[in-house]
Amino acid sequence: MFWLHGAPGSRFLREPGDGYLRHRLQVFTYDRPGYGLSTRTPGRRVVDSAADVRVIADAYGLERFGVTGVSAGGPSALAAAALLPDRVSRCAVVVGVAPYAAEGLDFFAGMDDEDRREWEHAVQGEAALEADWQGILEWVNAGMPDVEVPDDIRVMLMETMQEAGRQGSAGFVDDLLSLVRDWGFALEDVRVPTRIMVARDDTSAPAAHGEWIAHQLPDAELILVDGGHIGPRHKAEMQLMTWVGHGFA
């Protein structure tokens, strides 16, 4: 299965313990363009992630696989499911965001002021997002003080986000710009079994976003968990990933 990181993020987003081994999961991660070691692709769209997943799957001889995306990686997971229906067996989204222009959804309802400003800056363009990027760097370098997760997960998240900035703000900026534009595919085309996980206290991607997405999909189940955007929800995530990863059996 593929595990697609958020914004900012990198290929280092992973289960830091032995959960993959215990649950018999083979998990592939990669840097979206502009992050880590992946060449930037200015103007990329959400739908372009499907081609990246396909190329990686081809390189490793994966005929069938599941795909899961967390936060800003959720739309990319949905894109892969929509465009690769003969290869994606199951799909999941963890605390993902809805399209910026989602009809019938108050995009900002339940969102904190900081995240709201970030989306407003994305609409304004690349230059406006630079201040947000600097704020993220300061937060990560300070040890992510407001995040309540086990130490091994904190270390992994810091490593993930530090690698995300190898090319500066490129990946983060392009992710946000792609998310406020048209995603390039229809959610109705995601016909594989899909589970959408939302967190009750999420003020970055409010639960209403996941509820809206689930309502658009032909075969979707909504999962509600406690906690905020980053968690903690280790057990629930592993259960979801196991469901995705064993969908081809």
Short mmCIF file of C-alpha atoms in Angstrom, two decimals:
data_model
loop_
_atom_site.label_atom_id
_atom_site.label_comp_id
_atom_site.label_asym_id
_atom_site.label_seq_id
_atom_site.Cartn_x
_atom_site.Cartn_y
_atom_site.Cartn_z
CA MET A 1 0.00 0.00 0.00
CA PHE A 2 0.97 3.66 -0.45
CA TRP A 3 1.02 6.10 2.47
CA LEU A 4 0.87 9.68 1.16
CA HIS A 5 2.17 12.46 3.41
CA GLY A 6 0.63 15.80 4.31
CA ALA A 7 1.81 19.38 3.84
CA PRO A 8 4.58 19.78 4.70
CA GLY A 9 5.76 16.18 4.62
CA SER A 10 8.16 13.71 3.09
CA ARG A 11 8.91 10.05 2.50
CA PHE A 12 9.98 9.75 6.14
CA LEU A 13 6.35 9.76 7.35
CA ARG A 14 5.93 6.23 8.71
CA GLU A 15 5.07 3.97 11.62
CA PRO A 16 8.16 4.23 13.86
CA GLY A 17 7.63 0.87 15.57
CA ASP A 18 7.06 -2.66 14.28
CA GLY A 19 3.40 -2.16 13.40
CA TYR A 20 3.89 -2.75 9.68
CA LEU A 21 5.63 -6.04 10.34
CA ARG A 22 3.01 -7.22 12.85
CA HIS A 23 0.16 -6.35 10.51
CA ARG A 24 1.93 -7.80 7.43
CA LEU A 25 1.98 -4.49 5.59
CA GLN A 26 4.33 -3.45 2.80
CA VAL A 27 4.15 0.34 2.84
CA PHE A 28 5.52 2.64 0.14
CA THR A 29 6.16 6.33 0.78
CA TYR A 30 7.63 9.01 -1.48
CA ASP A 31 8.29 12.76 -1.62
CA ARG A 32 5.76 14.71 -3.66
CA PRO A 33 7.46 17.09 -6.12
CA GLY A 34 9.27 19.91 -4.34
CA TYR A 35 9.73 17.98 -1.11
CA GLY A 36 12.81 16.07 0.00
CA LEU A 37 14.59 14.58 -3.00
CA SER A 38 11.79 15.00 -5.57
CA THR A 39 12.26 17.60 -8.29
CA ARG A 40 9.85 20.50 -8.07
CA THR A 41 7.05 20.66 -10.65
CA PRO A 42 5.64 24.21 -10.64
CA GLY A 43 1.95 24.34 -11.41
CA ARG A 44 1.31 20.70 -10.51
CA ARG A 45 -2.24 19.66 -9.76
CA VAL A 46 -3.64 17.17 -7.26
CA VAL A 47 -4.49 14.77 -10.08
CA ASP A 48 -0.80 14.53 -11.03
CA SER A 49 -0.16 12.39 -7.95
CA ALA A 50 -1.92 9.49 -9.66
CA ALA A 51 0.82 9.34 -12.30
CA ASP A 52 3.51 9.37 -9.59
CA VAL A 53 1.85 6.45 -7.80
CA ARG A 54 1.53 4.54 -11.06
CA VAL A 55 5.21 5.01 -11.96
CA ILE A 56 6.37 3.84 -8.53
CA ALA A 57 4.01 0.87 -8.61
CA ASP A 58 5.31 -0.08 -12.06
CA ALA A 59 8.91 0.17 -10.86
CA TYR A 60 8.21 -2.30 -8.04
CA GLY A 61 5.96 -4.61 -10.06
CA LEU A 62 2.83 -3.83 -8.05
CA GLU A 63 -0.23 -4.80 -10.04
CA ARG A 64 -2.71 -4.18 -7.20
CA PHE A 65 -2.29 -2.01 -4.13
CA GLY A 66 -4.12 0.18 -1.65
CA VAL A 67 -3.58 3.88 -1.13
CA THR A 68 -4.01 6.08 1.94
CA GLY A 69 -3.38 9.79 2.31
CA VAL A 70 -3.19 11.88 5.47
CA SER A 71 -4.20 15.55 5.67
CA ALA A 72 -3.09 17.25 2.42
CA GLY A 73 -2.17 13.81 1.08
CA GLY A 74 -5.81 12.76 1.20
CA PRO A 75 -6.76 14.39 -2.12
CA SER A 76 -3.75 12.69 -3.77
CA ALA A 77 -4.95 9.31 -2.51
CA LEU A 78 -8.40 9.99 -3.95
CA ALA A 79 -6.81 11.01 -7.26
CA ALA A 80 -4.95 7.69 -7.48
CA ALA A 81 -8.13 5.78 -6.72
CA ALA A 82 -10.08 7.72 -9.35
CA LEU A 83 -7.52 7.41 -12.15
CA LEU A 84 -6.21 3.90 -11.41
CA PRO A 85 -9.43 1.95 -10.74
CA ASP A 86 -8.01 -1.31 -12.11
CA ARG A 87 -5.03 -1.18 -9.75
CA VAL A 88 -6.16 0.51 -6.54
CA SER A 89 -8.01 -2.03 -4.42
CA ARG A 90 -8.98 0.20 -1.48
CA CYS A 91 -8.52 3.83 -0.54
CA ALA A 92 -8.52 5.77 2.73
CA VAL A 93 -8.24 9.40 3.77
CA VAL A 94 -7.11 10.42 7.25
CA VAL A 95 -8.14 13.93 8.40
CA GLY A 96 -8.19 15.12 4.79
CA VAL A 97 -9.45 18.39 3.36
CA ALA A 98 -12.33 18.95 0.95
CA PRO A 99 -12.03 20.97 -2.27
CA TYR A 100 -11.76 24.68 -1.56
CA ALA A 101 -14.81 25.41 -3.73
CA ALA A 102 -16.86 22.46 -2.41
CA GLU A 103 -20.51 23.21 -3.07
CA GLY A 104 -22.65 23.14 0.06
CA LEU A 105 -19.68 23.18 2.48
CA ASP A 106 -18.64 26.10 4.66
CA PHE A 107 -14.91 25.50 4.14
CA PHE A 108 -13.80 27.54 7.15
CA ALA A 109 -16.41 26.42 9.69
CA GLY A 110 -14.65 24.88 12.69
CA MET A 111 -11.19 25.89 11.43
CA ASP A 112 -8.78 27.86 13.64
CA ASP A 113 -7.57 31.32 12.64
CA GLU A 114 -4.05 30.18 11.75
CA ASP A 115 -5.20 27.55 9.26
CA ARG A 116 -7.81 29.89 7.86
CA ARG A 117 -5.10 32.46 7.09
CA GLU A 118 -3.00 29.78 5.42
CA TRP A 119 -5.80 28.95 2.99
CA GLU A 120 -6.46 32.62 2.33
CA HIS A 121 -2.76 33.06 1.56
CA ALA A 122 -2.91 30.09 -0.84
CA VAL A 123 -5.62 31.89 -2.79
CA GLN A 124 -3.43 35.00 -2.91
CA GLY A 125 -0.47 33.07 -4.32
CA GLU A 126 3.05 31.84 -3.67
CA ALA A 127 4.48 34.99 -2.10
CA ALA A 128 1.74 35.13 0.52
CA LEU A 129 2.54 31.57 1.66
CA GLU A 130 6.18 32.30 2.51
CA ALA A 131 5.32 33.73 5.94
CA ASP A 132 3.33 30.59 6.74
CA TRP A 133 6.31 28.44 5.76
CA GLN A 134 8.62 30.37 8.07
CA GLY A 135 6.15 29.89 10.90
CA ILE A 136 6.10 26.13 10.30
CA LEU A 137 9.91 26.01 10.37
CA GLU A 138 10.00 27.82 13.69
CA TRP A 139 7.38 25.47 15.15
CA VAL A 140 9.24 22.34 14.00
CA ASN A 141 12.60 23.63 15.22
CA ALA A 142 11.03 24.37 18.60
CA GLY A 143 10.13 20.68 18.91
CA MET A 144 6.43 20.94 17.96
CA PRO A 145 5.59 21.98 21.54
CA ASP A 146 1.79 21.81 21.28
CA VAL A 147 1.66 18.25 19.89
CA GLU A 148 0.85 15.48 22.35
CA VAL A 149 2.24 12.27 20.88
CA PRO A 150 4.69 9.59 22.07
CA ASP A 151 8.37 10.51 21.82
CA ASP A 152 9.12 8.11 18.95
CA ILE A 153 6.31 9.58 16.87
CA ARG A 154 7.46 13.13 17.67
CA VAL A 155 10.99 12.32 16.50
CA MET A 156 9.60 10.77 13.29
CA LEU A 157 7.36 13.78 12.60
CA MET A 158 10.21 16.23 13.12
CA GLU A 159 12.46 14.22 10.80
CA THR A 160 9.66 14.10 8.24
CA MET A 161 9.05 17.84 8.28
CA GLN A 162 12.72 18.79 8.33
CA GLU A 163 13.27 16.67 5.22
CA ALA A 164 10.23 18.35 3.66
CA GLY A 165 12.17 21.61 3.65
CA ARG A 166 15.26 20.31 1.86
CA GLN A 167 14.27 22.52 -1.11
CA GLY A 168 12.87 25.31 1.04
CA SER A 169 9.18 26.10 0.75
CA ALA A 170 8.72 24.58 -2.74
CA GLY A 171 6.71 21.47 -1.87
CA PHE A 172 4.54 23.18 0.73
CA VAL A 173 3.73 26.11 -1.55
CA ASP A 174 2.87 23.89 -4.52
CA ASP A 175 0.71 21.62 -2.35
CA LEU A 176 -1.37 24.51 -1.04
CA LEU A 177 -1.70 26.11 -4.48
CA SER A 178 -2.88 22.80 -5.95
CA LEU A 179 -5.46 22.32 -3.22
CA VAL A 180 -7.22 25.66 -3.77
CA ARG A 181 -7.40 25.07 -7.54
CA ASP A 182 -9.50 22.50 -9.34
CA TRP A 183 -8.17 19.07 -8.37
CA GLY A 184 -8.39 17.75 -11.92
CA PHE A 185 -10.70 14.77 -11.31
CA ALA A 186 -14.22 14.07 -10.10
CA LEU A 187 -14.76 12.55 -6.67
CA GLU A 188 -17.61 10.54 -8.17
CA ASP A 189 -14.97 8.60 -10.11
CA VAL A 190 -13.57 7.13 -6.89
CA ARG A 191 -15.48 3.85 -7.03
CA VAL A 192 -13.20 1.60 -4.99
CA PRO A 193 -14.15 0.90 -1.35
CA THR A 194 -13.04 3.97 0.61
CA ARG A 195 -12.91 4.92 4.28
CA ILE A 196 -12.75 8.52 5.45
CA MET A 197 -11.37 9.11 8.95
CA VAL A 198 -12.18 12.39 10.69
CA ALA A 199 -11.19 13.64 14.16
CA ARG A 200 -13.74 15.20 16.48
CA ASP A 201 -11.52 18.07 17.63
CA ASP A 202 -9.74 18.76 14.34
CA THR A 203 -9.46 22.50 13.70
CA SER A 204 -7.16 22.16 10.66
CA ALA A 205 -9.36 19.85 8.57
CA PRO A 206 -12.69 19.98 10.42
CA ALA A 207 -14.78 16.82 10.51
CA ALA A 208 -17.29 18.43 8.14
CA HIS A 209 -14.67 18.21 5.37
CA GLY A 210 -14.44 14.43 5.63
CA GLU A 211 -18.21 14.12 5.95
CA TRP A 212 -18.63 16.13 2.75
CA ILE A 213 -16.11 13.97 0.88
CA ALA A 214 -17.73 10.73 2.06
CA HIS A 215 -21.09 11.99 0.82
CA GLN A 216 -19.70 12.47 -2.70
CA LEU A 217 -18.22 8.97 -3.04
CA PRO A 218 -20.20 5.99 -4.35
CA ASP A 219 -18.68 3.51 -1.85
CA ALA A 220 -17.49 5.29 1.28
CA GLU A 221 -17.60 4.73 5.03
CA LEU A 222 -17.04 7.51 7.56
CA ILE A 223 -14.92 6.78 10.66
CA LEU A 224 -15.01 9.21 13.59
CA VAL A 225 -12.13 9.21 16.11
CA ASP A 226 -11.17 11.31 19.12
CA GLY A 227 -8.36 13.86 19.08
CA GLY A 228 -7.18 16.64 16.83
CA HIS A 229 -5.48 16.89 13.47
CA ILE A 230 -2.23 15.21 14.47
CA GLY A 231 -3.79 12.78 16.90
CA PRO A 232 -3.06 10.76 18.83
CA ARG A 233 -4.90 7.94 16.98
CA HIS A 234 -2.19 5.33 16.50
CA LYS A 235 -4.39 2.25 16.99
CA ALA A 236 -7.17 3.55 14.76
CA GLU A 237 -4.72 4.46 11.98
CA MET A 238 -3.09 1.03 12.07
CA GLN A 239 -6.49 -0.65 11.84
CA LEU A 240 -7.36 1.53 8.85
CA MET A 241 -4.04 0.89 7.12
CA THR A 242 -4.44 -2.86 7.66
CA TRP A 243 -7.86 -2.70 6.01
CA VAL A 244 -6.37 -0.81 3.05
CA GLY A 245 -3.24 -2.93 2.76
CA HIS A 246 -5.06 -6.25 2.70
CA GLY A 247 -7.77 -5.24 0.26
CA PHE A 248 -6.27 -7.21 -2.62
CA ALA A 249 -6.22 -10.54 -0.77
#
